[in-house]
Amino acid sequence: WSESLRYELVAYNVFVCLIEPGMFPTEIFGRNHADGTADDQQSPYRALWEALQHDNERVMQWARRWADPDAVAKLVAKLALADKPRLRHPVGLDAWLGAAALPGAIEQLWELRMTNLFRS
């Protein structure tokens, strides 16, 4: 949705940005996470659930040590003052690694094409 909004508003010098944070030490996988069928020992998803829980715990241990939530706040302030910020802004090492897998040049060409469509 934000990406489409950017294409529509860039003609008016409004640059919508996507801030894409990686994992930060929050409660998203803690008390705010619904258990679903995790207690059902017969569920075909039980093994997957346990593996995901284990992975989430490891990621949160890493995030508590290395991820700085202030980085997101600082980026918001920086982008609010920027003249023509780019579309995507990953925050955190894991977000940057994920973004590195995306074909950046193709995304830039797509943005240029869409921007030009909305300007005509």
CSV table of C-alpha atoms in Angstrom, one decimal:
chain,number,residue,atom,x,y,z
A,1,TRP,CA,0.0,0.0,0.0
A,2,SER,CA,2.8,2.5,0.9
A,3,GLU,CA,4.6,1.7,-2.3
A,4,SER,CA,1.5,2.5,-4.4
A,5,LEU,CA,0.9,5.7,-2.4
A,6,ARG,CA,4.5,6.8,-3.1
A,7,TYR,CA,4.0,6.4,-6.9
A,8,GLU,CA,0.8,8.5,-6.7
A,9,LEU,CA,2.2,11.3,-4.5
A,10,VAL,CA,5.7,11.7,-5.9
A,11,ALA,CA,4.4,14.0,-8.6
A,12,TYR,CA,3.5,16.4,-5.7
A,13,ASN,CA,6.9,16.1,-4.1
A,14,VAL,CA,5.6,13.8,-1.4
A,15,PHE,CA,8.0,10.9,-0.9
A,16,VAL,CA,6.4,8.0,1.0
A,17,CYS,CA,9.0,5.7,2.6
A,18,LEU,CA,8.9,2.2,3.9
A,19,ILE,CA,10.8,1.6,7.1
A,20,GLU,CA,11.5,-2.1,7.2
A,21,PRO,CA,12.9,-3.0,10.6
A,22,GLY,CA,14.4,-6.4,11.3
A,23,MET,CA,14.0,-8.2,14.6
A,24,PHE,CA,14.1,-6.0,17.7
A,25,PRO,CA,13.6,-7.0,21.3
A,26,THR,CA,9.9,-6.5,21.6
A,27,GLU,CA,7.0,-8.7,22.7
A,28,ILE,CA,5.9,-9.7,19.2
A,29,PHE,CA,7.0,-13.3,20.0
A,30,GLY,CA,6.4,-13.1,23.7
A,31,ARG,CA,3.2,-12.5,25.6
A,32,ASN,CA,1.6,-10.8,22.5
A,33,HIS,CA,2.0,-14.0,20.5
A,34,ALA,CA,-1.1,-16.2,20.2
A,35,ASP,CA,-0.5,-19.8,21.0
A,36,GLY,CA,-3.0,-21.2,18.5
A,37,THR,CA,-2.8,-25.0,18.6
A,38,ALA,CA,0.6,-25.2,20.2
A,39,ASP,CA,-0.8,-27.2,23.1
A,40,ASP,CA,-2.4,-29.9,20.8
A,41,GLN,CA,0.2,-32.7,20.9
A,42,GLN,CA,-1.6,-34.5,18.0
A,43,SER,CA,-1.4,-31.4,15.7
A,44,PRO,CA,0.5,-32.1,12.4
A,45,TYR,CA,1.9,-28.6,13.0
A,46,ARG,CA,3.4,-29.4,16.4
A,47,ALA,CA,6.9,-30.1,15.2
A,48,LEU,CA,6.9,-27.0,13.0
A,49,TRP,CA,5.6,-24.9,15.9
A,50,GLU,CA,8.3,-26.0,18.2
A,51,ALA,CA,11.0,-25.4,15.6
A,52,LEU,CA,9.7,-21.9,15.0
A,53,GLN,CA,9.5,-21.2,18.7
A,54,HIS,CA,13.2,-22.3,19.1
A,55,ASP,CA,14.3,-20.1,16.1
A,56,ASN,CA,12.3,-17.2,17.5
A,57,GLU,CA,14.0,-17.5,20.9
A,58,ARG,CA,17.5,-17.6,19.3
A,59,VAL,CA,16.7,-14.5,17.2
A,60,MET,CA,15.4,-12.6,20.2
A,61,GLN,CA,18.6,-13.5,22.1
A,62,TRP,CA,20.6,-12.0,19.2
A,63,ALA,CA,18.2,-8.9,19.0
A,64,ARG,CA,18.6,-8.2,22.7
A,65,ARG,CA,22.3,-8.1,22.3
A,66,TRP,CA,22.7,-6.3,18.9
A,67,ALA,CA,19.5,-4.6,17.8
A,68,ASP,CA,19.0,-1.0,18.8
A,69,PRO,CA,15.4,0.2,18.7
A,70,ASP,CA,16.6,3.8,18.8
A,71,ALA,CA,17.9,3.2,15.2
A,72,VAL,CA,14.3,3.1,14.0
A,73,ALA,CA,13.4,6.4,15.8
A,74,LYS,CA,16.6,8.1,14.4
A,75,LEU,CA,15.7,7.0,10.9
A,76,VAL,CA,12.2,8.3,11.2
A,77,ALA,CA,13.6,11.7,12.2
A,78,LYS,CA,16.1,11.7,9.4
A,79,LEU,CA,13.6,10.8,6.7
A,80,ALA,CA,11.2,13.5,7.9
A,81,LEU,CA,13.9,16.1,7.0
A,82,ALA,CA,15.1,14.4,3.8
A,83,ASP,CA,14.4,16.1,0.5
A,84,LYS,CA,14.0,13.0,-1.7
A,85,PRO,CA,14.4,9.9,0.3
A,86,ARG,CA,14.4,6.5,-1.4
A,87,LEU,CA,11.5,4.1,-1.0
A,88,ARG,CA,12.9,1.3,1.2
A,89,HIS,CA,14.9,1.7,4.4
A,90,PRO,CA,15.8,-1.6,6.1
A,91,VAL,CA,16.9,-1.2,9.8
A,92,GLY,CA,19.0,-3.8,11.5
A,93,LEU,CA,21.5,-6.3,10.3
A,94,ASP,CA,18.9,-9.0,9.5
A,95,ALA,CA,16.8,-6.5,7.6
A,96,TRP,CA,19.8,-5.4,5.5
A,97,LEU,CA,20.7,-9.0,4.8
A,98,GLY,CA,17.1,-9.7,3.6
A,99,ALA,CA,17.1,-6.5,1.5
A,100,ALA,CA,20.4,-7.6,-0.1
A,101,ALA,CA,18.6,-10.6,-1.6
A,102,LEU,CA,16.2,-8.3,-3.5
A,103,PRO,CA,17.1,-7.2,-7.0
A,104,GLY,CA,17.7,-3.4,-6.2
A,105,ALA,CA,18.3,-2.3,-9.7
A,106,ILE,CA,15.0,-3.9,-10.9
A,107,GLU,CA,13.1,-2.2,-8.0
A,108,GLN,CA,14.6,1.2,-9.0
A,109,LEU,CA,13.5,0.7,-12.6
A,110,TRP,CA,10.0,-0.3,-11.5
A,111,GLU,CA,9.7,2.7,-9.3
A,112,LEU,CA,10.8,5.0,-12.2
A,113,ARG,CA,8.3,3.4,-14.5
A,114,MET,CA,5.4,3.7,-12.0
A,115,THR,CA,6.4,7.3,-11.1
A,116,ASN,CA,6.3,8.3,-14.7
A,117,LEU,CA,2.9,6.6,-15.2
A,118,PHE,CA,1.4,8.7,-12.4
A,119,ARG,CA,3.0,12.0,-13.7
A,120,SER,CA,1.2,11.7,-17.1
